[in-house]
Every structure is written in C-alpha cells, then in structure tokens.
CSV table of C-alpha atoms and ligand atoms in Angstrom, one decimal:
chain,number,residue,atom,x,y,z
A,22,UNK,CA,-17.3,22.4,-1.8
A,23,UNK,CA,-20.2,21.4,0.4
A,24,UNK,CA,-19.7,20.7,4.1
A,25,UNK,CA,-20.7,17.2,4.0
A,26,UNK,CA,-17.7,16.2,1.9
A,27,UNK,CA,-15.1,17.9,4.0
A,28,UNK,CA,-17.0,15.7,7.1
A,29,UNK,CA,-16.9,12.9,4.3
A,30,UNK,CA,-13.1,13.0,4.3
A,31,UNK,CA,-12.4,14.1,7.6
A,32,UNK,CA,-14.7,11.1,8.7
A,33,UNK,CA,-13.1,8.7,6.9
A,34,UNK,CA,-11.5,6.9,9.4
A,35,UNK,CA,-13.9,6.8,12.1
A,36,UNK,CA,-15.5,3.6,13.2
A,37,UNK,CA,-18.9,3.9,11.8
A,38,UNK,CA,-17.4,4.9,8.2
A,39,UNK,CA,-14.8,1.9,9.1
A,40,UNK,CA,-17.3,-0.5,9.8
A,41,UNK,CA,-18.8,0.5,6.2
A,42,UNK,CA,-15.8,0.1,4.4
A,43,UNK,CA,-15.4,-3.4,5.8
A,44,UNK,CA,-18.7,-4.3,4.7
A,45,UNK,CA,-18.4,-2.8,0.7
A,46,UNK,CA,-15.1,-4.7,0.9
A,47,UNK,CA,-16.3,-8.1,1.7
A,48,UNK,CA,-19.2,-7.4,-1.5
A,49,UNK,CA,-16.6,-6.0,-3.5
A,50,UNK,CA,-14.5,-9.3,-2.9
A,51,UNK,CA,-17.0,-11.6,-3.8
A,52,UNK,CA,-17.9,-9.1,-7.6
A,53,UNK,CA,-14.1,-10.3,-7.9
A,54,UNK,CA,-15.0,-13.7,-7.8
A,55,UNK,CA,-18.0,-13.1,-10.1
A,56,UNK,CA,-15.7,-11.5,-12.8
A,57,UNK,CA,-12.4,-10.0,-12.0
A,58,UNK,CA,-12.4,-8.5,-15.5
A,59,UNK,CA,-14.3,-5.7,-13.7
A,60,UNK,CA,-11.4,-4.1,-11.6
A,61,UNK,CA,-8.1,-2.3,-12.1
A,62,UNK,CA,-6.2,-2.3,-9.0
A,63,UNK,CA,-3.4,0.3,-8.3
A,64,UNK,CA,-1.4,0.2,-5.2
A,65,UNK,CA,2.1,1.2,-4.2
A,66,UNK,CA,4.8,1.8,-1.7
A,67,UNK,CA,7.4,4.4,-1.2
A,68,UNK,CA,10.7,3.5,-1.8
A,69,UNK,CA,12.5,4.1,1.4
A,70,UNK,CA,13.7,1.0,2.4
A,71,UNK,CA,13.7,-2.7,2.4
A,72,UNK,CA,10.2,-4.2,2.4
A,73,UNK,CA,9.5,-6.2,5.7
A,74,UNK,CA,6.7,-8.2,6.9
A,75,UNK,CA,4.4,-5.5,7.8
A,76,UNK,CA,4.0,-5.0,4.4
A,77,UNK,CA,4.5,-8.3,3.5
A,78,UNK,CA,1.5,-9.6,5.4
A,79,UNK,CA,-0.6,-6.1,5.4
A,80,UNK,CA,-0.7,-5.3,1.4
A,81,UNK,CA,2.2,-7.5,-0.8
A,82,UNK,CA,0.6,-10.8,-0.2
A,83,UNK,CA,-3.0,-9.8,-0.7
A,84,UNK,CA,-2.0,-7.5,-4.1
A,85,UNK,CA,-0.5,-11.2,-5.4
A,86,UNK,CA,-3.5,-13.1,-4.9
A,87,UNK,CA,-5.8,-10.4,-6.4
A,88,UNK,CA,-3.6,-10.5,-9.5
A,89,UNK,CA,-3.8,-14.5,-9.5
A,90,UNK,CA,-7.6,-13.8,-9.2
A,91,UNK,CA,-7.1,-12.4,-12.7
A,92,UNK,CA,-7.4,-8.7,-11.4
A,93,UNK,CA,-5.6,-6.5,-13.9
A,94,UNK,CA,-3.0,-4.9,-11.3
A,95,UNK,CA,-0.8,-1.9,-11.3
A,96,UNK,CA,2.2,-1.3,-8.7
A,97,UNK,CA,3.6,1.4,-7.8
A,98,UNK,CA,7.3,2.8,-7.4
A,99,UNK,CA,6.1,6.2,-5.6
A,100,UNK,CA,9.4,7.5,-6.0
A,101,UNK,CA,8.3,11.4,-5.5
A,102,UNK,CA,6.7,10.5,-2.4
A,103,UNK,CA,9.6,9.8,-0.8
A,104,UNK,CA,10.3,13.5,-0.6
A,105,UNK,CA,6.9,14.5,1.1
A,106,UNK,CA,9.1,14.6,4.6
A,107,UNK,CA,12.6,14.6,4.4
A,108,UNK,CA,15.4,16.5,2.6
A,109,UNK,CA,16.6,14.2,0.0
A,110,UNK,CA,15.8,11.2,-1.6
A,111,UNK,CA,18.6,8.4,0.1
A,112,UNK,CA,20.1,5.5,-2.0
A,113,UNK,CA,17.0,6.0,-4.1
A,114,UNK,CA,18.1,4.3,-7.3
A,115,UNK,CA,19.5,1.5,-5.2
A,116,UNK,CA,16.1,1.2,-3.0
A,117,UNK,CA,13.8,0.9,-6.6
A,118,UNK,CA,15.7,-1.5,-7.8
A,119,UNK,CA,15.0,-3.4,-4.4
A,120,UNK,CA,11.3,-3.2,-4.4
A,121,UNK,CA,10.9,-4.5,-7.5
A,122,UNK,CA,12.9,-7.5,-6.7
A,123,UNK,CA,10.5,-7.5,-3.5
A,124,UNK,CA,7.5,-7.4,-6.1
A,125,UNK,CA,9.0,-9.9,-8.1
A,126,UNK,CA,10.1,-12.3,-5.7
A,127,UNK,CA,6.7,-12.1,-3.7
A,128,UNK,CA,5.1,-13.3,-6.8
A,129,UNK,CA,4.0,-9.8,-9.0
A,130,UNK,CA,4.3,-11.3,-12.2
A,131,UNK,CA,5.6,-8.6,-14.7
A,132,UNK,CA,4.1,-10.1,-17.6
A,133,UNK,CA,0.6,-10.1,-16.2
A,134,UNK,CA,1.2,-6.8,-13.8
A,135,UNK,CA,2.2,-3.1,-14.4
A,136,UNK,CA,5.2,-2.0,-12.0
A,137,UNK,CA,6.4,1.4,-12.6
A,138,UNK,CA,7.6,4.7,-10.6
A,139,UNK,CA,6.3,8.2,-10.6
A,140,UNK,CA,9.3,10.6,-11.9
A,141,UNK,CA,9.1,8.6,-15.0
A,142,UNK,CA,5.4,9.3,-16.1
A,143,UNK,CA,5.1,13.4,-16.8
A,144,UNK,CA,1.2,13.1,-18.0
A,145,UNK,CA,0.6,11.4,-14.4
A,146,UNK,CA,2.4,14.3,-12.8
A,147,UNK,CA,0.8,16.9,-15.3
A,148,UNK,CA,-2.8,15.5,-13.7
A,149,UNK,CA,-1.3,17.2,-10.2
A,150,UNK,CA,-2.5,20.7,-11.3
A,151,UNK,CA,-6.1,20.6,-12.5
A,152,UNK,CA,-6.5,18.4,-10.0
A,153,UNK,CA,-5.0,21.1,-7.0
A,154,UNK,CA,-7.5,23.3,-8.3
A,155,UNK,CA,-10.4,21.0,-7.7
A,156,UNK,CA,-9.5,20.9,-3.4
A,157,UNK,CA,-9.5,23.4,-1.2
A,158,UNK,CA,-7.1,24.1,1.3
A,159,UNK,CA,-8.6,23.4,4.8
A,160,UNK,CA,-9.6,20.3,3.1
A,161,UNK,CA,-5.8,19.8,2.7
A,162,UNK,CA,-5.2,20.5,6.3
A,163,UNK,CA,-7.5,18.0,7.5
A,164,UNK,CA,-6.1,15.2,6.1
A,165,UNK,CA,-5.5,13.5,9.1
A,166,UNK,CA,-3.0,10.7,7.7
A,167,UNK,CA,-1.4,13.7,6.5
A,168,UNK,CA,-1.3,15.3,9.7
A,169,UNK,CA,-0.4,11.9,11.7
A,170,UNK,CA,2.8,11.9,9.2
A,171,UNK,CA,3.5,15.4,10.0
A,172,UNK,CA,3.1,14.4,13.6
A,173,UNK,CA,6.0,11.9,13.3
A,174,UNK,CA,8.5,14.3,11.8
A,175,UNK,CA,9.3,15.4,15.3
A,176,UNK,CA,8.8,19.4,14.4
A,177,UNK,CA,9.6,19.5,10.8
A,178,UNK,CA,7.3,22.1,8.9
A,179,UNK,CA,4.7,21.3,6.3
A,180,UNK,CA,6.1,21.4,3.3
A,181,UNK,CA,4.1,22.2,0.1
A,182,UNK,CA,4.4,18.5,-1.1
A,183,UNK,CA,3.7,17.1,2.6
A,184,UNK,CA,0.4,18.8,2.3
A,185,UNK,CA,-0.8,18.3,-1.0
A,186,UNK,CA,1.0,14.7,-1.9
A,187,UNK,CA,-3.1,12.8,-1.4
A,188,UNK,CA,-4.3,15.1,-4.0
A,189,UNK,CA,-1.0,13.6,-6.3
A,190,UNK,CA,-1.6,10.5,-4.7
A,191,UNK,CA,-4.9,10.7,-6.6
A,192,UNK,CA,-3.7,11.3,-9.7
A,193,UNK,CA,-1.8,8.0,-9.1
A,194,UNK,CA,-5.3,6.6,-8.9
A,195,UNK,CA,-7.7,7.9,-11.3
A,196,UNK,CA,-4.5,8.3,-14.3
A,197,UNK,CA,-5.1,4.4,-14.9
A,198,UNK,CA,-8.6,4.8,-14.0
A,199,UNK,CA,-8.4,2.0,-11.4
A,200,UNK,CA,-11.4,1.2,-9.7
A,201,UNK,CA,-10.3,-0.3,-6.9
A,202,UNK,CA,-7.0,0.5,-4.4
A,203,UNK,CA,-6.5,-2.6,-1.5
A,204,UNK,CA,-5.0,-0.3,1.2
A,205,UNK,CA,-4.8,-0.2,5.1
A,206,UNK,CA,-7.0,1.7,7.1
A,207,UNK,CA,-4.1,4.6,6.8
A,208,UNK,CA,-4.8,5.3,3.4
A,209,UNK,CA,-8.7,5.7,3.6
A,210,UNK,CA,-9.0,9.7,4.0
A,211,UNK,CA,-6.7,9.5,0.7
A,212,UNK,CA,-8.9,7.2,-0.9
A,213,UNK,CA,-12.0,9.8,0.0
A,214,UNK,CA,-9.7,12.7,-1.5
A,215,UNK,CA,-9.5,10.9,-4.8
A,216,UNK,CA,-13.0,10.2,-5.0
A,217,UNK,CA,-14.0,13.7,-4.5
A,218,UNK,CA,-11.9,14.8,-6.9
A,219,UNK,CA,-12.8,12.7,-9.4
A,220,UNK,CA,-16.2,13.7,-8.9
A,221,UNK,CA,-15.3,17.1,-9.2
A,222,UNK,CA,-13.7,17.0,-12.3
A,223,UNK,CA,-17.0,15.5,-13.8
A,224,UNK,CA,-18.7,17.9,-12.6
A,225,UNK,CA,-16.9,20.5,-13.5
A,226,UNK,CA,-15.6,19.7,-16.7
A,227,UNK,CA,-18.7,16.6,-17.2
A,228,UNK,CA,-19.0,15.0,-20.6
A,229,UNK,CA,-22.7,15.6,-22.2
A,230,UNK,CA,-22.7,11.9,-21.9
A,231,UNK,CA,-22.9,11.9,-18.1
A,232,UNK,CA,-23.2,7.9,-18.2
A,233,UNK,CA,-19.3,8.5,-19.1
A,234,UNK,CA,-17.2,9.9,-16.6
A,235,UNK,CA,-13.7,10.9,-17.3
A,236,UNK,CA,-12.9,8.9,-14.2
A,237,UNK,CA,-14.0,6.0,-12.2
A,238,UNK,CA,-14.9,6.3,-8.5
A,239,UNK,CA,-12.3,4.4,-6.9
A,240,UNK,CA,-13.2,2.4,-3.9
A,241,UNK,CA,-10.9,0.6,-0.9
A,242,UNK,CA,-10.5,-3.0,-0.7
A,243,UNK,CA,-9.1,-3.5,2.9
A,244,UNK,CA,-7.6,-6.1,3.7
A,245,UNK,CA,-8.6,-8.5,6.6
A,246,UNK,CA,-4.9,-8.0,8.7
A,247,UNK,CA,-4.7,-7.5,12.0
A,248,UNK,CA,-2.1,-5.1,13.3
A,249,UNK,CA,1.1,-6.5,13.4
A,250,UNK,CA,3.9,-5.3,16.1
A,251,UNK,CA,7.4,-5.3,15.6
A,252,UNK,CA,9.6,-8.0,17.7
A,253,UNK,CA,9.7,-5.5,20.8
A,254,UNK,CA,6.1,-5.0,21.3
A,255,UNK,CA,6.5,-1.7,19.6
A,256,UNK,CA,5.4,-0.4,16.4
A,257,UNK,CA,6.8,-2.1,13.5
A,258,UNK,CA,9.0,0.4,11.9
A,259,UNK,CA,12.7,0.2,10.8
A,260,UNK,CA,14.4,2.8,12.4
A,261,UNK,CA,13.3,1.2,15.6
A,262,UNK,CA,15.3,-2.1,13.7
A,263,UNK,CA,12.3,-4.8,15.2
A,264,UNK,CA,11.2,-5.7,11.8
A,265,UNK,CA,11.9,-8.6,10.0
A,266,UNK,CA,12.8,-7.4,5.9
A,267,UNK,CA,11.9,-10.1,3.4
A,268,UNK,CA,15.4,-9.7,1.9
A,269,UNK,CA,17.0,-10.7,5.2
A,270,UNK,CA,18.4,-14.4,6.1
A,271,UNK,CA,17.3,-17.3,7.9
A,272,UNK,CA,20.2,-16.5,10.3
A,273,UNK,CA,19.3,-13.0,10.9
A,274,UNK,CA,15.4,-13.7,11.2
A,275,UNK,CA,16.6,-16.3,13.8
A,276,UNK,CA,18.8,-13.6,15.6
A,277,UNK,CA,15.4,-11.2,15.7
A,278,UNK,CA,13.0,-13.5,17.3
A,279,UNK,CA,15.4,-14.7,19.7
A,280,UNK,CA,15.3,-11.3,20.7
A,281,UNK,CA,11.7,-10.8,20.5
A,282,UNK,CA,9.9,-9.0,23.9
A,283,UNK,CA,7.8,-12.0,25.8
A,284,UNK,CA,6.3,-11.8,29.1
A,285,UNK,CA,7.3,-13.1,32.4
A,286,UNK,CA,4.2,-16.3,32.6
A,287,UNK,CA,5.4,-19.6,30.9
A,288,UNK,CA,2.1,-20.6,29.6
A,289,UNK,CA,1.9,-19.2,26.4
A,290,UNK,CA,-1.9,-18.3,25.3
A,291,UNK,CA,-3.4,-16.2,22.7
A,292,UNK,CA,-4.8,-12.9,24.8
A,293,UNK,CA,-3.6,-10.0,22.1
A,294,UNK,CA,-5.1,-7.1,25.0
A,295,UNK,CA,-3.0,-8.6,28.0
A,296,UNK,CA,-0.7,-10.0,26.1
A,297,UNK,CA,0.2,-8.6,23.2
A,298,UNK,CA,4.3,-9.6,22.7
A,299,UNK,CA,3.5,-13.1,22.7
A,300,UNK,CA,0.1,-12.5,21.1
A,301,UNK,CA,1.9,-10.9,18.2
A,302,UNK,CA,4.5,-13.5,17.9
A,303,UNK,CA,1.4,-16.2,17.6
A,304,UNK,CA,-0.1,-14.2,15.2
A,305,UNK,CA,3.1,-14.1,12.7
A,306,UNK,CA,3.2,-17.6,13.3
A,307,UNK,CA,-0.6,-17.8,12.0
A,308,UNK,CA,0.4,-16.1,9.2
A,309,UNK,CA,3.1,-17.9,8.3
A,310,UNK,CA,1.8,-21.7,8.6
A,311,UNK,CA,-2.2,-21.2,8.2
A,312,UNK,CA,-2.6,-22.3,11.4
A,313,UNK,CA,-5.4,-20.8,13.7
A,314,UNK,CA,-3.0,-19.1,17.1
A,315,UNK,CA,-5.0,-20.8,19.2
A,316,UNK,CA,-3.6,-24.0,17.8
A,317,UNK,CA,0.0,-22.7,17.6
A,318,UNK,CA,-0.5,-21.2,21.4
A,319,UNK,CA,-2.1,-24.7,23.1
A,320,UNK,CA,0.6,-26.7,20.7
A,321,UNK,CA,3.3,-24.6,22.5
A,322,UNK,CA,1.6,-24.2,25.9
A,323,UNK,CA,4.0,-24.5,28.9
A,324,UNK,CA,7.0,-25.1,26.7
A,325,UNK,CA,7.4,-21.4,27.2
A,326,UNK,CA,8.8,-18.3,25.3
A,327,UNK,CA,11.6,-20.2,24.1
A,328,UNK,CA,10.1,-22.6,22.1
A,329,UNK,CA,7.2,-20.3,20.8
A,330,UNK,CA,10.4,-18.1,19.3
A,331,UNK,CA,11.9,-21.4,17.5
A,332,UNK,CA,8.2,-21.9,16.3
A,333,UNK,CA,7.7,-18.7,14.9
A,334,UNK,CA,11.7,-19.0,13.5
A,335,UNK,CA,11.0,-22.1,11.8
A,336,UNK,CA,7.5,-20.8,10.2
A,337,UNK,CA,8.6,-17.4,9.2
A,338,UNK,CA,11.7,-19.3,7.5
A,339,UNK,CA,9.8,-22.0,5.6
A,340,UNK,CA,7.7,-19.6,3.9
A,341,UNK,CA,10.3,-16.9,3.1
A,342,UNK,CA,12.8,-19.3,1.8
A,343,UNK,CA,11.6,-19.6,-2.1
A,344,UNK,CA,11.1,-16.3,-1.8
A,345,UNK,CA,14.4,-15.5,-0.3
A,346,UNK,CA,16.2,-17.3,-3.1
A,347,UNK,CA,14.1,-15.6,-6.2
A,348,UNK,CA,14.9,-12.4,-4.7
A,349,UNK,CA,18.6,-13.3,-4.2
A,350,UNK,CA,18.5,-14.2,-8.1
A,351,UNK,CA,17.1,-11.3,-9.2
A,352,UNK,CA,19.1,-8.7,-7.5
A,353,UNK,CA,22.1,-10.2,-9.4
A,354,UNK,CA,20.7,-9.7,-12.2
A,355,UNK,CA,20.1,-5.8,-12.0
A,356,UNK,CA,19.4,-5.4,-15.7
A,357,UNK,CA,16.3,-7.9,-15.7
A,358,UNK,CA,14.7,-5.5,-13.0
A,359,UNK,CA,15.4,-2.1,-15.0
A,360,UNK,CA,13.8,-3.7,-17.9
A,361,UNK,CA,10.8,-4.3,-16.1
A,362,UNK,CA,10.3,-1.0,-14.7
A,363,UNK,CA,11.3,0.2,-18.0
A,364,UNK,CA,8.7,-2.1,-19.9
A,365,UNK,CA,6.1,-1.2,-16.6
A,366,UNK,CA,6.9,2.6,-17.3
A,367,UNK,CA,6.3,2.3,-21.3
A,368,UNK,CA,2.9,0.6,-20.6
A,369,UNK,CA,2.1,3.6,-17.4
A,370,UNK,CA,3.0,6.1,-20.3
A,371,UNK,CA,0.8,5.3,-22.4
A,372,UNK,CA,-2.4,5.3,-19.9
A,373,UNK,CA,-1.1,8.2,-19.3
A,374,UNK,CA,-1.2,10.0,-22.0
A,375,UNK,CA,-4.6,8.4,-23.2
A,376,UNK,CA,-5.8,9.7,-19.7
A,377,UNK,CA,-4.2,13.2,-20.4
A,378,UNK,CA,-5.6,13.4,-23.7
A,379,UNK,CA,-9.4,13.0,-22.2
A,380,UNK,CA,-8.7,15.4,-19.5
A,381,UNK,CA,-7.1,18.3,-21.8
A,382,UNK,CA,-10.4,17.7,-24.4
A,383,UNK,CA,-12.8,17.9,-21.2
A,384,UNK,CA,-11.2,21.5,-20.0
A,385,UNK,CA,-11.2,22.3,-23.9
A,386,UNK,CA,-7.7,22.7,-23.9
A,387,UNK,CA,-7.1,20.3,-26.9
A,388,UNK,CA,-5.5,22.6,-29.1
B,406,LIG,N1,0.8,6.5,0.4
B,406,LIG,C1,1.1,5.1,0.2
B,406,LIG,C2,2.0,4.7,1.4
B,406,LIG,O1,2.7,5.5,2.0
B,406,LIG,C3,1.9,4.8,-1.0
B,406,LIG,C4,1.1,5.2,-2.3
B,406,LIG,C5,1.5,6.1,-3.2
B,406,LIG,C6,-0.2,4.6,-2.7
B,406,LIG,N2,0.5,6.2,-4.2
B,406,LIG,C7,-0.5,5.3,-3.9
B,406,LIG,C8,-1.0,3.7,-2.2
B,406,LIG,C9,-1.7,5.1,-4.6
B,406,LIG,C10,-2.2,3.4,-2.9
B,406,LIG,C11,-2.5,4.1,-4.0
B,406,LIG,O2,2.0,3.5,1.7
C-alpha cells in the first residue's frame, strides 16, 4: 500500500478533504437529476434502538427523497454491527422489526426499495475475507471513526470485529455494487476504506477488460444537515434520553420540549455559537415546517422560551403524525414486516451471489 492512501484515509475527514466532498456532492446531486438510473444507493443503520430524529432529519428523510428521485435504493438492517462494541446483541429481533416499521413509515417503499439485514446474506459476509486481505493493519488502526467509537466505550478493548467492521462495512457497499452511499461526515474514512479496497481488488485480481471493474468506486453523498443537539444542549444520543424517537407520541414529544434546556434572555434569536439550546430548538422547528429560523425566531421574539417550546411541539407533531399512525399500523401487523425483510433478503441474496460468483472467477477460484 502506498503512503498516500493511508494519508488518503486518515485525511478523510479533515476540512480541506471535507470541503471537497461537499463540492462532488452538490455535482453528484444534480447527475441525479439528469438521470437517476445512474446510481445505486446503499445505506444503513444498526439496529440498537428506536430511530429518533437525529436520524430522522440527518439520513432517513434524505434516503426517501433520493428513492422518490427514482434512485434504485438499498437499506440496510446492519444486524452484525451491533456487536462491534458490546457483549450481546439486546432485544435484537424485536429492534429489526422496529426499523423496518421506521423505514416503512418514513416512506421506504418496499416495492420500489431493497431492505434487508446482514446475518441473512452469507455471500455478503463471505466478501469479509478477501477483502481483509486487501488492508493492512495500521490502516485499520487509523480509522479514526473507529477509534472515536472505541473512545466512547469508556475502556472496553478493541475487539477483532471493532477494528475491522469498515472493511465489512465495505463489503456492505461494493456486494450490490452501489455507487453512491448518502452518509454523515462520520462515515467518510469508511467510505475511503471501501474505495481502496475496491481498487485493490481490481488491481489485484483486474479483469483483462480493465474498462470493467469487478466493483464500482463508491462515492458519499452528504447530506446538507446541520448538527442537531439533543433537548439538553447535549449530544443527541439515547442513553442520555434527550432525543425525540419517531415512534414516540404527541404527549411524550410534548413532555420532552417542555423540558428542553433554554437560556436565561427572553428574546429568542437565532445565534447557534452563543446560543445554541434555543438555536437548536429553532432549527428542529425549521426542519419540521420549512420555515427559514430566522422567521420562526423573529415570529416568536419576546414571547420567550415558553412559546418557542409549544412552536417546536406543534411543528415536530404535525409532521410526525401520518407517520406516527403508519408506523402504529404496521407494528401490529408483525408478519407484513418479516415478509419484507424476507422478500428484501431474497432480492440481497441474489446480488450477492451474482457478486460472489465474479469475485471467486477473478481470484480463479471458480472451481
Ligand atoms: N456504520 C453505519 C452507522 O453506524 C451503519 C452502516 C452499516 C452503514 N453498513 C453501512 C452505512 C453501509 C452506510 C453504508 O450508522
């Protein structure tokens, strides 16, 4: 491996390589336009919980619109992720079924879009061990999303999956031969990792026909979202229970933002550096209605904290309530959603497979 490629990846976060990113996504968005026929999009989410608004607003919402864009899309259920850093897998079965009432009910279409979960696809998994072979392991130990993660775990050790889960995380990419992942910034270094492998692979094991790569070079679509905080200023994460899930009620949402972190002056003003409670509350309010914050903050003005909170309440409500009652629907009806991860996983299977096929020929392992 050539230094400039471990900088590649290492690099892949900072601002200059950022800044670039931004750029090729805004061109790549407007080739969608053009003719969405040419993109795949894979994306996904760990199953370790409800889905809240973080992920709502930061990935869910933009996934749906690319698929109504006509973008052939593929989701996700990264079930063997889960155990990258922590002992078991919880309520797991419980939790998938969840998500894909989340998908569902934010407006995946199953008919149009592929959901489906890792532990269910062995030629996906099988794509784990050439593909190990192809990084090296400082490489690994660079990661620095990977090493953030760690970072979190409050001590735990790295275990083998921990470090190597980007180069699996790859095979999640290139199996379907997607050629195009919309991620947060987070994800980039893993997006880098894939690319290089793929690249690799050709090299290593290249067709004669070098105009036909085993796989595409997949690139990130980020998504324009600013950073959201949870309701107490904090980090939105759910352990620290200052989320809002998309699952919960109007009732409970209410309860949340009444308890939402403000500041001490009245006027309420969009300043997200000096104030960033109230900022943050304006900005799920934008999100919500369409409605610039600096609308929302001079409609509110000295009305104060209080009715900024029923403002955001009210938004937030209005446009999670259709989606609120889909998802109610569907998690009574738990057969519907294991039919279509089951239809999802018959359609990932046989990408699979095809994908497998082409790599075993390539290493001249097609016996
Ligand atoms: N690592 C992602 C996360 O934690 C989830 C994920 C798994 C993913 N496989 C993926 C995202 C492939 C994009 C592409 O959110």
């Amino acid at each position: 491996m050539t230094s400039s490629s471990e900088e590649a990846l290492a690099h892949s976060t900072s601002e200059a390589s950022l800044a670039r990113s931004k750029e090729r996504s805004a061109q790549i968005d407007i080739a969608i336009t053009e003719d969405p026929s040419r993109f795949r999009i894979l994306t996904g989410d760990r199953p370790t919980g409800h889905l809240h608004l973080g992920h709502y607003f930061g990935t869910l919402r933009n996934r749906v619109l690319l698929q109504n864009r006509g973008v052939d899309t593929w989701v996700l259920v990264a079930d063997y992720q889960v155990i990258t850093d922590r002992d078991g897998v919880g309520p797991i079965r419980e939790r998938v079924i969840n998500l894909v009432a989340d998908y569902i009910a934010a407006g995946i279409d199953p008919e149009r879009s592929t959901i489906f979960n890792h532990s269910a696809i062995p030629a996906l998994n099988q794509l784990l061990l050439p593909f190990l072979s192809l990084v090296t392991e400082s490489e690994l130990h660079r990661n620095p999303t990977v090493k953030s993660e760690l970072e979190a775990t409050n001590g735990r050790a790295m275990s083998g999956l921990m470090l190597t889960y980007p180069v699996h995380q790859a095979a999640d990419i290139l199996f379907c031969k997607a050629n195009l992942v919309p991620v947060g910034q987070d994800q980039l270094p893993h997006l880098e990792q894939a690319r290089l492998i793929a690249q690799r692979f050709d090299k290593r094991y290249g067709r004669a026909d070098a105009s036909r790569p085993v796989f595409p070079r997949p690139e990130a679509l980020l998504s324009e979202v600013p950073l959201l905080l949870g309701t107490d200023g904090t980090k939105m994460s759910k352990s620290r229970g200052n989320t809002i899930e998309l699952g919960m009620s109007a009732d409970e949402t209410a309860k949340i933002l009444k308890k939402a972190k403000t500041d001490a002056e009245r006027h309420i003003s969009y300043d997200p550096l000096n104030r960033p409670e109230v900022s943050n509350l304006l900005m799920l309010a934008s999100l919500a209605s369409g409605e610039d914050p600096h609308v929302i903050a001079e409609q509110i003005g000295d009305k104060g904290a209080g009715a900024l909170k029923m403002y955001v309440t009210d938004a937030l409500n209005a446009m999670l309530a259709p989606m609120r009652e889909r998802r109610a629907e569907l998690i009574a009806h738990e057969d519907y959603l294991l039919s279509v991860l089951r239809a999802g996983n018959d359609r990932a299977n046989e990408q699979a497979n095809a994908t497998l096929a082409e790599v075993r020929q390539a290493m001249q392992m097609n016996y």
